[in-house]
PDB file of C-alpha atoms and ligand atoms in Angstrom:
ATOM      1  CA  ASP A  73     -85.092   0.451  26.754  1.00  0.00           C
ATOM      2  CA  ALA A  74     -87.966   0.837  29.334  1.00  0.00           C
ATOM      3  CA  PRO A  75     -86.826   2.094  32.892  1.00  0.00           C
ATOM      4  CA  LYS A  76     -86.457  -0.995  35.390  1.00  0.00           C
ATOM      5  CA  PRO A  77     -86.875   0.993  38.692  1.00  0.00           C
ATOM      6  CA  LEU A  78     -87.758  -2.619  40.301  1.00  0.00           C
ATOM      7  CA  LYS A  79     -84.365  -4.259  39.165  1.00  0.00           C
ATOM      8  CA  GLY A  80     -83.093  -6.442  41.633  1.00  0.00           C
ATOM      9  CA  LYS A  81     -86.300  -6.530  43.542  1.00  0.00           C
ATOM     10  CA  ARG A  82     -88.075  -9.977  44.131  1.00  0.00           C
ATOM     11  CA  ALA A  83     -92.117 -10.332  43.879  1.00  0.00           C
ATOM     12  CA  LEU A  84     -94.278 -12.859  44.657  1.00  0.00           C
ATOM     13  CA  VAL A  85     -97.882 -12.747  43.349  1.00  0.00           C
ATOM     14  CA  THR A  86    -100.891 -14.908  43.833  1.00  0.00           C
ATOM     15  CA  SER A  87    -103.434 -15.071  41.160  1.00  0.00           C
ATOM     16  CA  GLY A  88    -106.748 -17.111  40.223  1.00  0.00           C
ATOM     17  CA  PRO A  89    -109.212 -19.182  41.970  1.00  0.00           C
ATOM     18  CA  THR A  90    -108.300 -22.215  44.184  1.00  0.00           C
ATOM     19  CA  PHE A  91    -110.014 -25.602  43.752  1.00  0.00           C
ATOM     20  CA  GLU A  92    -110.824 -27.517  47.011  1.00  0.00           C
ATOM     21  CA  PRO A  93    -111.316 -31.425  46.214  1.00  0.00           C
ATOM     22  CA  ILE A  94    -114.451 -33.037  47.472  1.00  0.00           C
ATOM     23  CA  ASP A  95    -113.644 -36.414  46.061  1.00  0.00           C
ATOM     24  CA  PRO A  96    -111.034 -37.383  43.136  1.00  0.00           C
ATOM     25  CA  VAL A  97    -113.726 -35.637  40.563  1.00  0.00           C
ATOM     26  CA  ARG A  98    -115.384 -32.922  42.197  1.00  0.00           C
ATOM     27  CA  TYR A  99    -114.060 -29.653  43.776  1.00  0.00           C
ATOM     28  CA  ILE A 100    -115.395 -26.237  44.966  1.00  0.00           C
ATOM     29  CA  ALA A 101    -114.248 -23.254  43.037  1.00  0.00           C
ATOM     30  CA  ASN A 102    -114.968 -19.654  42.348  1.00  0.00           C
ATOM     31  CA  ARG A 103    -115.607 -17.251  39.628  1.00  0.00           C
ATOM     32  CA  SER A 104    -111.912 -15.710  39.784  1.00  0.00           C
ATOM     33  CA  SER A 105    -110.797 -15.365  35.886  1.00  0.00           C
ATOM     34  CA  GLY A 106    -106.984 -14.734  37.152  1.00  0.00           C
ATOM     35  CA  ARG A 107    -106.870 -11.525  34.885  1.00  0.00           C
ATOM     36  CA  GLN A 108    -106.042  -8.715  37.578  1.00  0.00           C
ATOM     37  CA  GLY A 109    -103.451 -11.140  39.336  1.00  0.00           C
ATOM     38  CA  HIS A 110    -101.648 -11.995  36.103  1.00  0.00           C
ATOM     39  CA  ALA A 111    -101.707  -8.513  34.902  1.00  0.00           C
ATOM     40  CA  ILE A 112     -99.935  -7.573  38.075  1.00  0.00           C
ATOM     41  CA  ALA A 113     -97.280 -10.001  37.536  1.00  0.00           C
ATOM     42  CA  ALA A 114     -96.542  -9.184  33.905  1.00  0.00           C
ATOM     43  CA  ALA A 115     -96.628  -5.441  35.336  1.00  0.00           C
ATOM     44  CA  LEU A 116     -93.920  -5.926  37.837  1.00  0.00           C
ATOM     45  CA  HIS A 117     -91.916  -7.922  35.612  1.00  0.00           C
ATOM     46  CA  ARG A 118     -91.732  -5.076  33.168  1.00  0.00           C
ATOM     47  CA  LEU A 119     -90.624  -2.916  35.904  1.00  0.00           C
ATOM     48  CA  GLY A 120     -87.440  -5.063  36.397  1.00  0.00           C
ATOM     49  CA  ALA A 121     -88.893  -7.265  39.273  1.00  0.00           C
ATOM     50  CA  GLU A 122     -87.820 -10.885  39.388  1.00  0.00           C
ATOM     51  CA  VAL A 123     -91.558 -12.366  39.582  1.00  0.00           C
ATOM     52  CA  THR A 124     -92.891 -15.553  40.873  1.00  0.00           C
ATOM     53  CA  LEU A 125     -96.450 -16.505  40.308  1.00  0.00           C
ATOM     54  CA  VAL A 126     -98.219 -18.663  42.277  1.00  0.00           C
ATOM     55  CA  THR A 127    -101.750 -19.439  40.285  1.00  0.00           C
ATOM     56  CA  GLY A 128    -104.661 -21.472  40.613  1.00  0.00           C
ATOM     57  CA  PRO A 129    -106.238 -23.035  37.610  1.00  0.00           C
ATOM     58  CA  THR A 130    -107.205 -20.201  35.151  1.00  0.00           C
ATOM     59  CA  ARG A 131    -107.655 -19.916  31.138  1.00  0.00           C
ATOM     60  CA  LEU A 132    -105.029 -17.290  30.761  1.00  0.00           C
ATOM     61  CA  ALA A 133    -101.534 -17.421  29.049  1.00  0.00           C
ATOM     62  CA  ASP A 134     -98.770 -17.395  31.366  1.00  0.00           C
ATOM     63  CA  PRO A 135     -97.468 -13.940  31.856  1.00  0.00           C
ATOM     64  CA  PRO A 136     -93.920 -13.485  30.032  1.00  0.00           C
ATOM     65  CA  GLY A 137     -90.599 -13.727  32.284  1.00  0.00           C
ATOM     66  CA  CYS A 138     -92.243 -14.747  35.433  1.00  0.00           C
ATOM     67  CA  ALA A 139     -91.642 -18.014  37.133  1.00  0.00           C
ATOM     68  CA  ILE A 140     -95.001 -19.753  37.021  1.00  0.00           C
ATOM     69  CA  ARG A 141     -95.924 -21.860  40.092  1.00  0.00           C
ATOM     70  CA  PRO A 142     -99.612 -23.723  39.458  1.00  0.00           C
ATOM     71  CA  ILE A 143    -101.269 -24.567  42.306  1.00  0.00           C
ATOM     72  CA  GLU A 144    -104.870 -26.078  43.065  1.00  0.00           C
ATOM     73  CA  THR A 145    -105.522 -25.624  46.589  1.00  0.00           C
ATOM     74  CA  ALA A 146    -105.024 -23.149  49.145  1.00  0.00           C
ATOM     75  CA  ARG A 147    -102.744 -25.323  50.896  1.00  0.00           C
ATOM     76  CA  GLU A 148    -100.771 -25.774  47.891  1.00  0.00           C
ATOM     77  CA  MET A 149    -100.624 -22.055  47.322  1.00  0.00           C
ATOM     78  CA  LEU A 150     -99.297 -21.156  50.767  1.00  0.00           C
ATOM     79  CA  ALA A 151     -96.413 -23.895  50.373  1.00  0.00           C
ATOM     80  CA  ALA A 152     -95.789 -22.482  47.021  1.00  0.00           C
ATOM     81  CA  CYS A 153     -95.564 -18.990  48.532  1.00  0.00           C
ATOM     82  CA  GLU A 154     -93.469 -19.896  51.686  1.00  0.00           C
ATOM     83  CA  ALA A 155     -91.108 -21.731  49.113  1.00  0.00           C
ATOM     84  CA  ALA A 156     -90.666 -18.471  47.256  1.00  0.00           C
ATOM     85  CA  LEU A 157     -89.592 -16.641  49.940  1.00  0.00           C
ATOM     86  CA  PRO A 158     -87.718 -14.172  50.619  1.00  0.00           C
ATOM     87  CA  VAL A 159     -89.334 -11.430  48.393  1.00  0.00           C
ATOM     88  CA  ASP A 160     -89.189  -7.736  48.708  1.00  0.00           C
ATOM     89  CA  ILE A 161     -92.773  -7.464  47.497  1.00  0.00           C
ATOM     90  CA  ALA A 162     -96.014  -9.740  47.860  1.00  0.00           C
ATOM     91  CA  VAL A 163     -99.202  -8.936  46.187  1.00  0.00           C
ATOM     92  CA  CYS A 164    -102.143 -11.205  47.081  1.00  0.00           C
ATOM     93  CA  ALA A 165    -104.567 -11.084  44.228  1.00  0.00           C
ATOM     94  CA  ALA A 166    -105.841 -14.884  44.234  1.00  0.00           C
ATOM     95  CA  ALA A 167    -109.637 -15.669  45.238  1.00  0.00           C
ATOM     96  CA  VAL A 168    -108.556 -18.058  47.901  1.00  0.00           C
ATOM     97  CA  ALA A 169    -111.323 -20.636  49.035  1.00  0.00           C
ATOM     98  CA  ASP A 170    -111.942 -19.723  52.678  1.00  0.00           C
ATOM     99  CA  TRP A 171    -112.991 -23.129  53.203  1.00  0.00           C
ATOM    100  CA  ARG A 172    -112.320 -26.863  52.006  1.00  0.00           C
ATOM    101  CA  VAL A 173    -114.017 -29.853  52.512  1.00  0.00           C
ATOM    102  CA  ALA A 174    -113.010 -31.769  55.751  1.00  0.00           C
ATOM    103  CA  GLY A 175    -112.015 -35.312  55.083  1.00  0.00           C
ATOM    104  CA  GLU A 176    -112.128 -35.242  51.416  1.00  0.00           C
ATOM    105  CA  SER A 177    -112.888 -38.734  49.847  1.00  0.00           C
ATOM    106  CA  ASP A 178    -110.482 -40.608  48.025  1.00  0.00           C
ATOM    107  CA  ARG A 179    -113.277 -42.525  46.457  1.00  0.00           C
ATOM    108  CA  LYS A 180    -115.991 -40.837  44.165  1.00  0.00           C
ATOM    109  CA  LEU A 181    -118.961 -40.398  46.394  1.00  0.00           C
ATOM    110  CA  LYS A 182    -121.833 -42.558  45.121  1.00  0.00           C
ATOM    111  CA  LYS A 183    -125.346 -42.066  44.886  1.00  0.00           C
ATOM    112  CA  ASP A 184    -126.010 -45.205  47.068  1.00  0.00           C
ATOM    113  CA  GLY A 185    -130.046 -44.319  47.839  1.00  0.00           C
ATOM    114  CA  GLY A 186    -128.804 -42.911  51.290  1.00  0.00           C
ATOM    115  CA  GLY A 187    -129.413 -39.286  50.265  1.00  0.00           C
ATOM    116  CA  PRO A 188    -127.223 -36.548  49.514  1.00  0.00           C
ATOM    117  CA  PRO A 189    -123.876 -36.735  51.531  1.00  0.00           C
ATOM    118  CA  GLY A 190    -123.290 -33.818  53.998  1.00  0.00           C
ATOM    119  CA  LEU A 191    -120.067 -31.603  53.466  1.00  0.00           C
ATOM    120  CA  THR A 192    -118.221 -30.524  56.362  1.00  0.00           C
ATOM    121  CA  LEU A 193    -116.039 -27.515  55.493  1.00  0.00           C
ATOM    122  CA  THR A 194    -113.105 -26.571  57.529  1.00  0.00           C
ATOM    123  CA  GLU A 195    -111.070 -23.015  57.284  1.00  0.00           C
ATOM    124  CA  ASN A 196    -108.385 -22.837  55.029  1.00  0.00           C
ATOM    125  CA  PRO A 197    -104.899 -20.986  55.643  1.00  0.00           C
ATOM    126  CA  ASP A 198    -105.064 -17.073  55.059  1.00  0.00           C
ATOM    127  CA  ILE A 199    -102.085 -16.809  52.691  1.00  0.00           C
ATOM    128  CA  LEU A 200    -102.056 -13.116  53.123  1.00  0.00           C
ATOM    129  CA  ALA A 201    -102.449 -13.000  57.032  1.00  0.00           C
ATOM    130  CA  ALA A 202     -99.420 -15.393  56.842  1.00  0.00           C
ATOM    131  CA  LEU A 203     -97.052 -13.591  54.792  1.00  0.00           C
ATOM    132  CA  SER A 204     -98.048 -10.268  56.618  1.00  0.00           C
ATOM    133  CA  GLN A 205     -97.247 -11.845  60.038  1.00  0.00           C
ATOM    134  CA  SER A 206     -94.506 -13.813  59.126  1.00  0.00           C
ATOM    135  CA  THR A 207     -91.708 -13.135  61.795  1.00  0.00           C
ATOM    136  CA  SER A 208     -88.997 -14.488  60.303  1.00  0.00           C
ATOM    137  CA  GLN A 209     -89.374 -13.758  56.165  1.00  0.00           C
ATOM    138  CA  ARG A 210     -92.157 -10.774  56.158  1.00  0.00           C
ATOM    139  CA  PRO A 211     -91.556  -9.314  52.806  1.00  0.00           C
ATOM    140  CA  ALA A 212     -90.736  -5.494  52.986  1.00  0.00           C
ATOM    141  CA  LEU A 213     -94.313  -4.617  51.027  1.00  0.00           C
ATOM    142  CA  VAL A 214     -97.365  -6.700  51.580  1.00  0.00           C
ATOM    143  CA  VAL A 215    -100.230  -5.870  49.299  1.00  0.00           C
ATOM    144  CA  GLY A 216    -103.814  -7.628  49.659  1.00  0.00           C
ATOM    145  CA  PHE A 217    -107.116  -7.180  47.863  1.00  0.00           C
ATOM    146  CA  ALA A 218    -110.596  -6.871  49.106  1.00  0.00           C
ATOM    147  CA  ALA A 219    -113.602  -7.605  47.300  1.00  0.00           C
ATOM    148  CA  GLU A 220    -116.540  -6.197  48.975  1.00  0.00           C
ATOM    149  CA  THR A 221    -120.141  -5.531  48.239  1.00  0.00           C
ATOM    150  CA  GLY A 222    -120.944  -2.090  50.039  1.00  0.00           C
ATOM    151  CA  ASN A 223    -118.994  -0.060  52.491  1.00  0.00           C
ATOM    152  CA  VAL A 224    -115.959  -0.946  50.342  1.00  0.00           C
ATOM    153  CA  VAL A 225    -113.341   1.495  52.008  1.00  0.00           C
ATOM    154  CA  GLU A 226    -114.488   0.813  55.488  1.00  0.00           C
ATOM    155  CA  TYR A 227    -114.403  -2.933  55.333  1.00  0.00           C
ATOM    156  CA  ALA A 228    -111.308  -2.795  53.528  1.00  0.00           C
ATOM    157  CA  THR A 229    -109.509  -0.613  55.589  1.00  0.00           C
ATOM    158  CA  ALA A 230    -110.582  -3.006  58.859  1.00  0.00           C
ATOM    159  CA  LYS A 231    -109.223  -5.745  56.563  1.00  0.00           C
ATOM    160  CA  ARG A 232    -105.799  -3.921  56.199  1.00  0.00           C
ATOM    161  CA  ILE A 233    -105.214  -3.908  59.952  1.00  0.00           C
ATOM    162  CA  ARG A 234    -106.687  -7.363  60.664  1.00  0.00           C
ATOM    163  CA  LYS A 235    -104.453  -9.079  58.195  1.00  0.00           C
ATOM    164  CA  GLY A 236    -101.452  -6.991  58.881  1.00  0.00           C
ATOM    165  CA  CYS A 237    -100.746  -6.024  55.250  1.00  0.00           C
ATOM    166  CA  ASP A 238     -99.295  -2.615  54.178  1.00  0.00           C
ATOM    167  CA  TRP A 239    -101.951  -1.934  51.291  1.00  0.00           C
ATOM    168  CA  ILE A 240    -105.024  -2.861  50.384  1.00  0.00           C
ATOM    169  CA  VAL A 241    -106.447  -2.460  46.806  1.00  0.00           C
ATOM    170  CA  ALA A 242    -110.360  -2.685  47.377  1.00  0.00           C
ATOM    171  CA  ASN A 243    -112.910  -3.300  44.832  1.00  0.00           C
ATOM    172  CA  ASP A 244    -116.761  -3.466  44.681  1.00  0.00           C
ATOM    173  CA  VAL A 245    -118.217  -6.809  43.671  1.00  0.00           C
ATOM    174  CA  SER A 246    -121.440  -5.946  44.030  1.00  0.00           C
ATOM    175  CA  PRO A 247    -124.258  -7.396  41.518  1.00  0.00           C
ATOM    176  CA  GLY A 248    -124.130  -5.348  38.437  1.00  0.00           C
ATOM    177  CA  THR A 249    -120.420  -4.797  38.617  1.00  0.00           C
ATOM    178  CA  THR A 250    -118.504  -7.109  36.484  1.00  0.00           C
ATOM    179  CA  THR A 251    -115.186  -7.147  38.332  1.00  0.00           C
ATOM    180  CA  PHE A 252    -115.236 -11.128  38.588  1.00  0.00           C
ATOM    181  CA  GLY A 253    -114.146 -12.227  35.448  1.00  0.00           C
ATOM    182  CA  GLY A 254    -114.710  -8.792  33.587  1.00  0.00           C
ATOM    183  CA  SER A 255    -111.784  -6.759  32.239  1.00  0.00           C
ATOM    184  CA  GLU A 256    -112.518  -3.565  34.019  1.00  0.00           C
ATOM    185  CA  ASN A 257    -112.232  -2.745  37.799  1.00  0.00           C
ATOM    186  CA  THR A 258    -112.868   0.189  39.770  1.00  0.00           C
ATOM    187  CA  VAL A 259    -110.564   0.391  42.682  1.00  0.00           C
ATOM    188  CA  HIS A 260    -109.398   2.432  45.897  1.00  0.00           C
ATOM    189  CA  LEU A 261    -105.825   2.187  47.265  1.00  0.00           C
ATOM    190  CA  ILE A 262    -105.828   1.995  50.780  1.00  0.00           C
ATOM    191  CA  ARG A 263    -102.434   2.526  52.544  1.00  0.00           C
ATOM    192  CA  ASP A 264    -101.273   4.248  55.962  1.00  0.00           C
ATOM    193  CA  GLY A 265    -101.117   7.896  54.390  1.00  0.00           C
ATOM    194  CA  GLY A 266    -104.869   7.660  52.966  1.00  0.00           C
ATOM    195  CA  ILE A 267    -106.935   6.462  50.380  1.00  0.00           C
ATOM    196  CA  GLU A 268    -106.871   7.083  46.582  1.00  0.00           C
ATOM    197  CA  ASP A 269    -110.068   6.189  44.260  1.00  0.00           C
ATOM    198  CA  TRP A 270    -109.027   5.372  41.039  1.00  0.00           C
ATOM    199  CA  PRO A 271    -111.151   5.635  38.173  1.00  0.00           C
ATOM    200  CA  THR A 272    -112.591   2.487  36.358  1.00  0.00           C
ATOM    201  CA  MET A 273    -109.819   1.341  34.241  1.00  0.00           C
ATOM    202  CA  GLY A 274    -108.782  -2.070  32.424  1.00  0.00           C
ATOM    203  CA  LYS A 275    -107.431  -4.628  34.734  1.00  0.00           C
ATOM    204  CA  GLU A 276    -104.057  -4.001  32.540  1.00  0.00           C
ATOM    205  CA  ALA A 277    -104.093  -0.344  33.444  1.00  0.00           C
ATOM    206  CA  VAL A 278    -104.728  -0.827  37.398  1.00  0.00           C
ATOM    207  CA  ALA A 279    -101.919  -3.330  37.148  1.00  0.00           C
ATOM    208  CA  ALA A 280     -99.474  -0.982  35.598  1.00  0.00           C
ATOM    209  CA  ARG A 281    -100.483   1.779  38.214  1.00  0.00           C
ATOM    210  CA  LEU A 282    -100.337  -0.476  40.844  1.00  0.00           C
ATOM    211  CA  ALA A 283     -96.947  -1.466  40.017  1.00  0.00           C
ATOM    212  CA  GLU A 284     -96.044   1.993  39.467  1.00  0.00           C
ATOM    213  CA  ALA A 285     -97.022   2.921  43.042  1.00  0.00           C
ATOM    214  CA  ILE A 286     -94.624  -0.035  44.301  1.00  0.00           C
ATOM    215  CA  ALA A 287     -91.871   1.180  42.173  1.00  0.00           C
ATOM    216  CA  GLN A 288     -92.233   4.847  43.690  1.00  0.00           C
ATOM    217  CA  HIS A 289     -92.537   3.348  47.295  1.00  0.00           C
ATOM    218  CA  PHE A 290     -89.277   1.298  46.869  1.00  0.00           C
ATOM    219  CA  ASN A 291     -87.697   4.529  45.345  1.00  0.00           C
ATOM    220  CA  GLN A 292     -88.549   6.785  48.045  1.00  0.00           C
ATOM    221  CA  PRO A 293     -85.401   7.729  50.000  1.00  0.00           C
ATOM    222  CA  SER A 294     -86.944   6.703  53.322  1.00  0.00           C
ATOM    223  CA  ALA A 295     -87.935   3.100  51.918  1.00  0.00           C
ATOM    224  CA  THR A 296     -86.231  -0.026  52.531  1.00  0.00           C
TER     225      THR A 296
HETATM  226  O1  C5P B 224    -110.474 -12.221  53.718  1.00  0.00           O
HETATM  227  P1  C5P B 224    -110.774 -11.870  52.450  1.00  0.00           P
HETATM  228  O2  C5P B 224    -110.982 -13.205  51.799  1.00  0.00           O
HETATM  229  O3  C5P B 224    -111.744 -11.075  52.012  1.00  0.00           O
HETATM  230  O4  C5P B 224    -109.431 -11.308  52.136  1.00  0.00           O
HETATM  231  C1  C5P B 224    -108.883 -10.765  50.587  1.00  0.00           C
HETATM  232  C2  C5P B 224    -107.626 -11.118  50.509  1.00  0.00           C
HETATM  233  O5  C5P B 224    -106.746 -11.926  51.203  1.00  0.00           O
HETATM  234  C3  C5P B 224    -107.053 -11.148  49.383  1.00  0.00           C
HETATM  235  O6  C5P B 224    -105.843 -10.466  48.979  1.00  0.00           O
HETATM  236  C4  C5P B 224    -106.912 -12.649  49.211  1.00  0.00           C
HETATM  237  O7  C5P B 224    -105.889 -12.900  48.189  1.00  0.00           O
HETATM  238  C5  C5P B 224    -106.127 -12.774  50.542  1.00  0.00           C
HETATM  239  N1  C5P B 224    -106.511 -14.251  51.114  1.00  0.00           N
HETATM  240  C6  C5P B 224    -105.511 -15.210  51.102  1.00  0.00           C
HETATM  241  N2  C5P B 224    -105.975 -16.568  51.651  1.00  0.00           N
HETATM  242  C7  C5P B 224    -107.053 -16.725  52.086  1.00  0.00           C
HETATM  243  C8  C5P B 224    -108.191 -15.694  51.802  1.00  0.00           C
HETATM  244  C9  C5P B 224    -107.868 -14.531  51.424  1.00  0.00           C
HETATM  245  O8  C5P B 224    -104.509 -14.849  50.704  1.00  0.00           O
HETATM  246  N3  C5P B 224    -107.388 -17.940  52.578  1.00  0.00           N
END
């Protein structure tokens, strides 16, 4: 049998986009495929962790062995994450919408001759920051993602401090890269001790290497 270094550990993974309703038939979304987050859930499970995957709508098959919590909005994602606590490990790979429509309509907006409706946006909860800054149930290891266009490492390093997470997986999503929706990813792992630049790899390989790094972290003599 394959070694299970994360046996006995509980992990929470967020994946995919969120859908933020405008009215009963329309929503705001983004191009996240969920591939990286789903691959991470699968990789943590393979190393023996008990995994809850909180996911926005994707076209992907459920990764085997994981408890799947499907959600649509950022607020639902936060509630599902809180319900999954306590966990030892949280990996936030979801592309959460930063904003939702304030005062979503409970009726379909109509073309009534009065011109296009104005949409007022309001801020969504930041799930990564909420988990990182939880006073009562903070996971021992919180990992965030940072999709940046330019100054990737610099911005991601600042994001790690601002959000209060332990590690950041930073990737370049500049035009010309195919990270969003594609099968490959070029990432930098940013930790307290320094930065690792990983070669371009398939998202499954990135997931496997990240899961290995997590297992190593928990199996260090000093780790909790
Ligand atoms: O601030 P930004 O969206 O660039 O941060 C990206 C990281 O924060 C990702 O790990 C993402 O999953 C997480 N995030 C979140 N909730 C939000 C926004 C981002 O968990 N509302």
